[in-house]
PDB file of C-alpha atoms and ligand atoms in Angstrom:
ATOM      1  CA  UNK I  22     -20.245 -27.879  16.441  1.00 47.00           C
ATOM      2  CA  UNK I  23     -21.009 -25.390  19.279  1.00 59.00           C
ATOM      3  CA  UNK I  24     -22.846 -26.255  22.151  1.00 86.00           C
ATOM      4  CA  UNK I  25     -26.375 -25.439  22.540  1.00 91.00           C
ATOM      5  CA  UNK I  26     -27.350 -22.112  23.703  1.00 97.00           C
ATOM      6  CA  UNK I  27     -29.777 -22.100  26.854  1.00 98.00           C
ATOM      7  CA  UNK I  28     -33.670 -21.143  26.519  1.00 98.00           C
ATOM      8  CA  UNK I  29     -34.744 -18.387  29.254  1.00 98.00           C
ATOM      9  CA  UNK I  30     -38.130 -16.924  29.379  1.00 98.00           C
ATOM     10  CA  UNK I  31     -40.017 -14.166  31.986  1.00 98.00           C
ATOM     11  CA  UNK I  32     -43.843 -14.808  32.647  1.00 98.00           C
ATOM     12  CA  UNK I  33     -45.611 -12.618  34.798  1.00 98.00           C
ATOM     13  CA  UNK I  34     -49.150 -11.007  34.989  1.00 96.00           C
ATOM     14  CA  UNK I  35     -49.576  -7.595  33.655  1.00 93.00           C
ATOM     15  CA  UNK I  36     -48.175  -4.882  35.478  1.00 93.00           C
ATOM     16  CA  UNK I  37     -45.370  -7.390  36.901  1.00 95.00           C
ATOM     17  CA  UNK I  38     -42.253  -5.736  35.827  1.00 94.00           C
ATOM     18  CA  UNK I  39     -41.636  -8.040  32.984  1.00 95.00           C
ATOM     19  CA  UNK I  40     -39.853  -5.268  30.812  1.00 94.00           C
ATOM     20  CA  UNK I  41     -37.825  -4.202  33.752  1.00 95.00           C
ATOM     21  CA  UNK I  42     -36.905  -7.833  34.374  1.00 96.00           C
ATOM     22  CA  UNK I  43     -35.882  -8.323  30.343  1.00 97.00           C
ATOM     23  CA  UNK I  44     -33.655  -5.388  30.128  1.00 97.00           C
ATOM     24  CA  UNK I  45     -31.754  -6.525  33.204  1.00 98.00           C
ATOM     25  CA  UNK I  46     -31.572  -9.823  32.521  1.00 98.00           C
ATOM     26  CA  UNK I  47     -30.730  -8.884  29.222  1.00 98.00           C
ATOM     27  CA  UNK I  48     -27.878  -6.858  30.907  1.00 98.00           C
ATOM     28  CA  UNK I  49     -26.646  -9.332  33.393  1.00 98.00           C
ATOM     29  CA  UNK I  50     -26.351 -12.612  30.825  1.00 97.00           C
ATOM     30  CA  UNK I  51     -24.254 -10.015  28.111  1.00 97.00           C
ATOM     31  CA  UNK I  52     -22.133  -9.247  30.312  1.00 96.00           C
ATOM     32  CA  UNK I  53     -21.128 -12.809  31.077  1.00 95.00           C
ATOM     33  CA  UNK I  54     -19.830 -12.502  27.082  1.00 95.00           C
ATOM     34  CA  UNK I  55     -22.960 -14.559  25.846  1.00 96.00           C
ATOM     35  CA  UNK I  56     -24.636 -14.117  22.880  1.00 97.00           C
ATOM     36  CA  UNK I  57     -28.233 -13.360  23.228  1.00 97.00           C
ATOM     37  CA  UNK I  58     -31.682 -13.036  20.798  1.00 98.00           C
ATOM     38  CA  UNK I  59     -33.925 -11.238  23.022  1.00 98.00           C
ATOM     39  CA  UNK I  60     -37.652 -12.261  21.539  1.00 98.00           C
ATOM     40  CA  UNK I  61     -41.333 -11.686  22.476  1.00 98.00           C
ATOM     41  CA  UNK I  62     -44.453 -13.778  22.459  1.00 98.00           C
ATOM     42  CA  UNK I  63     -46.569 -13.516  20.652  1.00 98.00           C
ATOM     43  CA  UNK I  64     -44.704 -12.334  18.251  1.00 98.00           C
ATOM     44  CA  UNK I  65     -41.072 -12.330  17.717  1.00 98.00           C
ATOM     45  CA  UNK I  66     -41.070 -12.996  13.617  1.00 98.00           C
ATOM     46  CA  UNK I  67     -43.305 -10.767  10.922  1.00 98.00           C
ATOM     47  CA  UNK I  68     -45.707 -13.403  10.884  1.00 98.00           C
ATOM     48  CA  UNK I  69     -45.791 -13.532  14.816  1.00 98.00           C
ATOM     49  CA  UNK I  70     -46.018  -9.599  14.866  1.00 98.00           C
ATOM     50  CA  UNK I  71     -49.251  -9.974  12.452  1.00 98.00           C
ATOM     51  CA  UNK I  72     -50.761 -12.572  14.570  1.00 98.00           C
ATOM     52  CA  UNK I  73     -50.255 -10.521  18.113  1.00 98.00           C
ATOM     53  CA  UNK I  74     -51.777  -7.626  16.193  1.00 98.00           C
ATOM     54  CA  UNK I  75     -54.581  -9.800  15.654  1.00 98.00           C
ATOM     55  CA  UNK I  76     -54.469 -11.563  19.630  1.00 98.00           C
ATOM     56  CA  UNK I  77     -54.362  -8.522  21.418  1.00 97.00           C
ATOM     57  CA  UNK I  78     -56.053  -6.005  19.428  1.00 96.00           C
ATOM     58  CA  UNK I  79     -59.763  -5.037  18.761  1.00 94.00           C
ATOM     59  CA  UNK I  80     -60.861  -5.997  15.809  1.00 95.00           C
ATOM     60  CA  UNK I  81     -61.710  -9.455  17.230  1.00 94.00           C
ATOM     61  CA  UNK I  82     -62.875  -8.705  20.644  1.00 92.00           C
ATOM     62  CA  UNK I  83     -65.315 -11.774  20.498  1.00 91.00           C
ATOM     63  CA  UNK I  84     -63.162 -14.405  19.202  1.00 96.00           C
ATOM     64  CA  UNK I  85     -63.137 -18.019  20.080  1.00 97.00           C
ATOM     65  CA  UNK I  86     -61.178 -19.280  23.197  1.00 97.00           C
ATOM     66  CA  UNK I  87     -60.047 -21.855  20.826  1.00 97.00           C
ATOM     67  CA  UNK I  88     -59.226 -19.463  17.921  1.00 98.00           C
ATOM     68  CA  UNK I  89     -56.855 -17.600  20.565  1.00 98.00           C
ATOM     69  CA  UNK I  90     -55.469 -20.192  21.732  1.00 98.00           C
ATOM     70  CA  UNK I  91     -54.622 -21.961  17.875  1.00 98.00           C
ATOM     71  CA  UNK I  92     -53.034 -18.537  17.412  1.00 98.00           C
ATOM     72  CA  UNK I  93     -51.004 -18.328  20.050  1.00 98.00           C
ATOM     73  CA  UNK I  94     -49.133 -21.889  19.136  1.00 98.00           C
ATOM     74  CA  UNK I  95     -49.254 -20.900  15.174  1.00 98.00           C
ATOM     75  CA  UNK I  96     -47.299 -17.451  16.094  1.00 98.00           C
ATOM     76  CA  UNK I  97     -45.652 -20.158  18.355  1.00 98.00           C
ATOM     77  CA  UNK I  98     -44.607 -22.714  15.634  1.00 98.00           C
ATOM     78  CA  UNK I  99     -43.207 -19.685  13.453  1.00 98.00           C
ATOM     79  CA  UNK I 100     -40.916 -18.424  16.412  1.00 98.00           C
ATOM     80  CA  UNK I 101     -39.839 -21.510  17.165  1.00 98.00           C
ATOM     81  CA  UNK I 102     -38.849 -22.195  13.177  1.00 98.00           C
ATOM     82  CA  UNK I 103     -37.487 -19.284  12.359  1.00 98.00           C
ATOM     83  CA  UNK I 104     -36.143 -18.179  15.374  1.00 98.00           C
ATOM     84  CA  UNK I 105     -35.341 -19.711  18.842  1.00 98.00           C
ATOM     85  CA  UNK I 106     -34.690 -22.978  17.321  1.00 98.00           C
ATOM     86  CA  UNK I 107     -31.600 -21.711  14.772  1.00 98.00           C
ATOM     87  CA  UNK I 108     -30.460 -19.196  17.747  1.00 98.00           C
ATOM     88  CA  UNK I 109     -29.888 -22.135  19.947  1.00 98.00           C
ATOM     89  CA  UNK I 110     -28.474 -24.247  17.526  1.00 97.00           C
ATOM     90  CA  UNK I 111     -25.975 -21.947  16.880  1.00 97.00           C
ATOM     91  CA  UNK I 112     -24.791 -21.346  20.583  1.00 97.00           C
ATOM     92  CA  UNK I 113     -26.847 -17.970  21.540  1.00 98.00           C
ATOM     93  CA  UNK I 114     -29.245 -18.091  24.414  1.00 98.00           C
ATOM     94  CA  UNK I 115     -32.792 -17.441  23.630  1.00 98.00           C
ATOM     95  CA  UNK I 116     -34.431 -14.536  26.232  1.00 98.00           C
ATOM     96  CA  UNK I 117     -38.082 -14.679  25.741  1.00 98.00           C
ATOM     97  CA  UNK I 118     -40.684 -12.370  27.111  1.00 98.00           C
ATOM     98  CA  UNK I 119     -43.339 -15.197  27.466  1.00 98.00           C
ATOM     99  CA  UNK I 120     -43.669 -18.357  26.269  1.00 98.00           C
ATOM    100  CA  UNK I 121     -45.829 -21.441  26.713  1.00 98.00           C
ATOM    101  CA  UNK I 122     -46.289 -20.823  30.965  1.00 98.00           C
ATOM    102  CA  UNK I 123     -48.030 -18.047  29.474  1.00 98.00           C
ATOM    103  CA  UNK I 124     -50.691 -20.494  27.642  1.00 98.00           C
ATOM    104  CA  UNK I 125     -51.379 -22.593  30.672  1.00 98.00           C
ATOM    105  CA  UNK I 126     -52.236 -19.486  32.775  1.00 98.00           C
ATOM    106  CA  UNK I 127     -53.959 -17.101  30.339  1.00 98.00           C
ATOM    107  CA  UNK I 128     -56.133 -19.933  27.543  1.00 98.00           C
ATOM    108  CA  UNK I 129     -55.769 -22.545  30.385  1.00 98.00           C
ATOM    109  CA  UNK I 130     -56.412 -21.192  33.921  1.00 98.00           C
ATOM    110  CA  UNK I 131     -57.596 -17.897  32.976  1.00 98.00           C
ATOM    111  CA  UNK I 132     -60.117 -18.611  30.049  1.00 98.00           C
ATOM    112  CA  UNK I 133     -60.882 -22.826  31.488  1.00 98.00           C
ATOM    113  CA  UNK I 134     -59.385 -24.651  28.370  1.00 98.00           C
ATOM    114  CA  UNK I 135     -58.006 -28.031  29.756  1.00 98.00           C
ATOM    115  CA  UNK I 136     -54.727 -28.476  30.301  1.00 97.00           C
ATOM    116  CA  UNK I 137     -54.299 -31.950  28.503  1.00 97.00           C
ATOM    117  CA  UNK I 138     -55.884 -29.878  24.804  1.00 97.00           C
ATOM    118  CA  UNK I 139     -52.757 -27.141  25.464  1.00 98.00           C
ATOM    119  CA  UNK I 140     -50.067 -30.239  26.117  1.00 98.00           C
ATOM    120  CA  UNK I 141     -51.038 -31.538  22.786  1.00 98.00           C
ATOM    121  CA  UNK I 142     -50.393 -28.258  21.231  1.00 98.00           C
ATOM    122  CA  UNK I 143     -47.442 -27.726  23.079  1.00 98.00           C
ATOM    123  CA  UNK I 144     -45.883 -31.280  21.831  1.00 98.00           C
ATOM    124  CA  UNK I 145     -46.999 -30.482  18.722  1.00 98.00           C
ATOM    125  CA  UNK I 146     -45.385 -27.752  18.157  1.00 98.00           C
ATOM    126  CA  UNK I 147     -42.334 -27.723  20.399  1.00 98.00           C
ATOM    127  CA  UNK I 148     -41.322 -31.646  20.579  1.00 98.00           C
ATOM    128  CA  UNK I 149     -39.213 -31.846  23.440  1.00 97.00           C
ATOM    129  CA  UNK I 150     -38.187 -28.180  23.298  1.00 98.00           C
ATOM    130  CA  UNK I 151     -38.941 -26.284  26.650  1.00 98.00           C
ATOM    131  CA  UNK I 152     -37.363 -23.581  28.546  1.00 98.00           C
ATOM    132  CA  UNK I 153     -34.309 -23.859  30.707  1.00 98.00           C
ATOM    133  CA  UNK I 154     -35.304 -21.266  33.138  1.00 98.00           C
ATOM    134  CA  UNK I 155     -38.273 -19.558  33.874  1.00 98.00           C
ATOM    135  CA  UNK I 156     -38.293 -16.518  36.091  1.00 98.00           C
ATOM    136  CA  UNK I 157     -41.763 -15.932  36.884  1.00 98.00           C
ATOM    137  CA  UNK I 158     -42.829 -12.309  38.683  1.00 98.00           C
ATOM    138  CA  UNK I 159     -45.334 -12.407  41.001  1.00 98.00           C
ATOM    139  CA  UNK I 160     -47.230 -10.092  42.675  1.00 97.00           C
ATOM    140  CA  UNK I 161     -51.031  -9.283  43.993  1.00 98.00           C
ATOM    141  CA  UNK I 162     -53.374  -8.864  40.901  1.00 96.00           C
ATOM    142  CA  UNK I 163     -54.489  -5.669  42.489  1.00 95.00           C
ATOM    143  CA  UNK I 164     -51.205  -4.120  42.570  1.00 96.00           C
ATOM    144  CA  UNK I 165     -50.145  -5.144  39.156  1.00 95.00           C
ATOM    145  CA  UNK I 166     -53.179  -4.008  37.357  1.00 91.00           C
ATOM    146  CA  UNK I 167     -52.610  -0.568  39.514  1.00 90.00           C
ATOM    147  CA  UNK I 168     -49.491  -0.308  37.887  1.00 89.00           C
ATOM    148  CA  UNK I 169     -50.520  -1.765  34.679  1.00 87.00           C
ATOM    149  CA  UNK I 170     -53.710   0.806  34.615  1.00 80.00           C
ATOM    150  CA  UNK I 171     -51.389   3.544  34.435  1.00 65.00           C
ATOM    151  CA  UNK I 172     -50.677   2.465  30.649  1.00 68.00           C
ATOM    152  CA  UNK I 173     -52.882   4.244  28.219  1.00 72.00           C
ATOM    153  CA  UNK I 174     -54.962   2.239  25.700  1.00 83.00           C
ATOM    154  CA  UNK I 175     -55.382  -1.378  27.272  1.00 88.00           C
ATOM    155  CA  UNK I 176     -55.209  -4.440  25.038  1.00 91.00           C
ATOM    156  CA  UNK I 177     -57.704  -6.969  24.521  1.00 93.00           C
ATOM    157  CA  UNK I 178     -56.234  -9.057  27.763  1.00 93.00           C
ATOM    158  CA  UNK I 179     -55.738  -6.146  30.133  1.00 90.00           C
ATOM    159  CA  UNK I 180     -59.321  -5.437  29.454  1.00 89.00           C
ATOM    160  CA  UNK I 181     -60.214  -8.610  31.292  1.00 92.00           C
ATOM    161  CA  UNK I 182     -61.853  -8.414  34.757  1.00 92.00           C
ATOM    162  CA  UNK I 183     -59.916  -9.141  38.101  1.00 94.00           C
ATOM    163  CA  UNK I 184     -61.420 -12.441  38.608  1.00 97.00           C
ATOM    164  CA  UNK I 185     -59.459 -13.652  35.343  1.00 97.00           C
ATOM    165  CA  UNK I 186     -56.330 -12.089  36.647  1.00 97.00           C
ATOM    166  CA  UNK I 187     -56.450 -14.300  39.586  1.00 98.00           C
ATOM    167  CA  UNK I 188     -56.866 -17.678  37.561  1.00 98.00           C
ATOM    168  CA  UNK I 189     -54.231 -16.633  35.574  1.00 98.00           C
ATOM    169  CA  UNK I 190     -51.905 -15.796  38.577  1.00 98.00           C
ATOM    170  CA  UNK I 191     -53.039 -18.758  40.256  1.00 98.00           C
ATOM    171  CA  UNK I 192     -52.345 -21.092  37.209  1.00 98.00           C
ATOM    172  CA  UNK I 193     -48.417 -19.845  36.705  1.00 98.00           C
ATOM    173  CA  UNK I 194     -48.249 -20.404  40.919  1.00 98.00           C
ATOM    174  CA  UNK I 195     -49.304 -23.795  40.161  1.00 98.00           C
ATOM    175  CA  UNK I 196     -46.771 -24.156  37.310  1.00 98.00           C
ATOM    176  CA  UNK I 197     -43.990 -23.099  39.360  1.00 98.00           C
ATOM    177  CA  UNK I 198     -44.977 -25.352  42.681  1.00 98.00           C
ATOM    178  CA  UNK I 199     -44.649 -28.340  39.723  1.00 98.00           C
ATOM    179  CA  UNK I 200     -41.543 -27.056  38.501  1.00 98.00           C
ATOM    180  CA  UNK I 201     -39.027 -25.319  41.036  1.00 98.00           C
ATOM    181  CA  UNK I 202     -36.147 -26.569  39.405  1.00 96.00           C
ATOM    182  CA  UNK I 203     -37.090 -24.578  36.231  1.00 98.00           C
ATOM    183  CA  UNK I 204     -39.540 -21.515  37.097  1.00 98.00           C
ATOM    184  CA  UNK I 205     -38.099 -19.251  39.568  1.00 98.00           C
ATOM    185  CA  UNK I 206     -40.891 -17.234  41.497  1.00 98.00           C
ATOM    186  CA  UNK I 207     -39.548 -13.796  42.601  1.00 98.00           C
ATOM    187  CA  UNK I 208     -41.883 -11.757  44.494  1.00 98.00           C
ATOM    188  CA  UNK I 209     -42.097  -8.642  42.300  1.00 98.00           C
ATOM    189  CA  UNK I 210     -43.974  -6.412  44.863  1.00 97.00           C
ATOM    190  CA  UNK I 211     -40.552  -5.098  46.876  1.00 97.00           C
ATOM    191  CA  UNK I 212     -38.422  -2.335  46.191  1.00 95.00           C
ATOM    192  CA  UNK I 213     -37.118  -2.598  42.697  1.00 95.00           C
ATOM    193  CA  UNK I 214     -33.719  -2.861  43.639  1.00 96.00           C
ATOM    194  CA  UNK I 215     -34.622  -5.763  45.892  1.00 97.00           C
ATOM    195  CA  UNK I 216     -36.187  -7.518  42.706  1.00 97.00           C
ATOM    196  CA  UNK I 217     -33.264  -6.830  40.428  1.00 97.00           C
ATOM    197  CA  UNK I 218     -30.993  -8.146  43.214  1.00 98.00           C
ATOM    198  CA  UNK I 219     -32.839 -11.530  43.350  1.00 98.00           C
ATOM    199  CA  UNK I 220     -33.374 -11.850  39.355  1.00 98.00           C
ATOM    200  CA  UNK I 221     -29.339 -10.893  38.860  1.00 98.00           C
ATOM    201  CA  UNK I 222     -28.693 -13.580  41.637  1.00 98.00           C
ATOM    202  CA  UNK I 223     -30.927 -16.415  39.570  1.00 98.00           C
ATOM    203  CA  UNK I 224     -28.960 -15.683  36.569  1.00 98.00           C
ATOM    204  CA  UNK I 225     -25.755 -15.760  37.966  1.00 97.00           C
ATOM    205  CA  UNK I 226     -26.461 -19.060  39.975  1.00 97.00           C
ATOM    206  CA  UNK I 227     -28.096 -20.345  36.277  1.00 98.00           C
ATOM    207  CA  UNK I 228     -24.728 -18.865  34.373  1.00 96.00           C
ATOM    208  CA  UNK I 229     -22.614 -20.963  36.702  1.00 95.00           C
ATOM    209  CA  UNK I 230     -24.585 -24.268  36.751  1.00 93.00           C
ATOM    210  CA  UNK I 231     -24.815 -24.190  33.494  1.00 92.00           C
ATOM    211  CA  UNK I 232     -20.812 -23.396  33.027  1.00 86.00           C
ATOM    212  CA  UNK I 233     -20.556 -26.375  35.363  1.00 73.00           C
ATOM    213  CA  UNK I 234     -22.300 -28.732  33.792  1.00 75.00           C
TER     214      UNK I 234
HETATM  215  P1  LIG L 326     -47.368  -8.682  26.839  1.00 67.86           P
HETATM  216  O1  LIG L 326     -46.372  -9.713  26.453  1.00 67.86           O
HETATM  217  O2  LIG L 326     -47.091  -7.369  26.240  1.00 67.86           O
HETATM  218  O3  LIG L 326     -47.578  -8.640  28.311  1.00 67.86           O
HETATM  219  O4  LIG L 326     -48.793  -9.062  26.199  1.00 67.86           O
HETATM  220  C1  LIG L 326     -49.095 -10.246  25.671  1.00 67.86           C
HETATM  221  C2  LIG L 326     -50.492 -10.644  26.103  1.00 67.86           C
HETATM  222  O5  LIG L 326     -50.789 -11.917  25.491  1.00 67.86           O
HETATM  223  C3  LIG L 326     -50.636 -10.820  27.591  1.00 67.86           C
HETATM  224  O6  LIG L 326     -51.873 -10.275  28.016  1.00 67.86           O
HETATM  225  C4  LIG L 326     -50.690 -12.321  27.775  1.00 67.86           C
HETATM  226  C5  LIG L 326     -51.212 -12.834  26.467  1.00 67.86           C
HETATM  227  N1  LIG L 326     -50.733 -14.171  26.125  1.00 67.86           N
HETATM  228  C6  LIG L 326     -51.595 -15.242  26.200  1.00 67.86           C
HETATM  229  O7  LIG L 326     -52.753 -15.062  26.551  1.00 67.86           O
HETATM  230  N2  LIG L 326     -51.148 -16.489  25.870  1.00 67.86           N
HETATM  231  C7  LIG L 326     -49.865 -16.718  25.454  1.00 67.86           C
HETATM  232  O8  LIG L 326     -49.504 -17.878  25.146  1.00 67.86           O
HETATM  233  C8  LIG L 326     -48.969 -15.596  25.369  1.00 67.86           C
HETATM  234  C9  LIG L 326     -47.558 -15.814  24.896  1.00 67.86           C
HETATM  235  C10 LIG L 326     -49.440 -14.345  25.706  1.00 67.86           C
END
């Protein structure tokens, strides 16, 4: 049997970079011969597709924090089942724009649901099954939603005021002060090519521990 593939997923506020940041890493972790699913939540599966129609659209501008949030982990529970789950299993690495982190800072911090309802979801849902590495972009709320603004047509989240950016920023700071091993904070308002250099430097140094281990 193969060995496990490794579980990498970018979190960021809007206007971040996060895109940027995919396609690179993307790039970098090919190139190292490894065989990648690149994946989105939510989403990632036709069911997850449906269901992010449904999160970040319109039609339901009103809906229930706790509606959202059971959305989020049932687009969740269909990713994970059809599939991150068989992709690792079979050796390829799993990149992942979003995943849980993203649940902690946007239904948690951002919206006020406690943390301890979302761990119950998350065990739930995912077992034992959490990322490897996390490479979180940060930046000032101000200057992502700048950059962010410059998008036409903003989803039900980017419609949110800056106050909820902040909790939101603030809760995936706090995730990453509890976690440096995993999430990797890169300050995403430098010079792009600054950024890239750092993200292609945490996947290399993640590449090689990982070969070592
Ligand atoms: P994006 O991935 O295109 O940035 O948009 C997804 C939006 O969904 C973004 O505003 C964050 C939000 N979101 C949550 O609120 N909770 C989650 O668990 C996930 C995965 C995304």
């Amino acid at each position: 049997m193969s060995e496990q593939g490794r579980f990498v997923t970018i979190e960021g506020i809007e206007g971040a970079g996060k895109s940027t940041c995919m396609q690179l890493a993307a790039r970098v972790i090919s190139d190292h011969g490894i065989e990648l699913v690149q994946t989105r939540e939510p989403g990632g599966t036709p069911l997850g597709e449906e269901l992010r129609d449904l999160l970040l659209g319109h039609r339901h501008t009103g809906m229930s924090e706790d509606a959202e949030l059971l959305l989020m982990f049932a687009a969740r529970a269909e990713h994970l089942h059809r599939r991150i789950e068989p992709a690792l299993e079979q050796g390829q690495w799993v990149l992942c724009d979003r995943f849980t982190d993203a649940t902690y800072a946007y239904q948690g911090a951002g919206r006020g649901i406690p943390k301890d309802r979302i761990s119950v979801l998350e065990q739930w849902v995912q077992g034992a099954r959490r990322p490897d590495l996390t490479i979180l972009m940060d930046l000032p709320v101000t200057l992502g939603l700048e950059r962010a603004g410059r998008r036409s047509d903003p989803d039900r989240f980017e419609r949110e005021d800056l106050a909820f950016f902040e909790r939101v920023r603030q809760g995936y700071r706090e995730i990453a002060a509890r976690e440096p091993q995993r999430v990797r904070v890169v300050d995403a308002s430098r010079a792009l090519a600054t950024v890239q250099d750092e993200i292609r430097g945490i996947l290399e140094a993640f590449m090689e521990q990982v070969g070592n281990d």
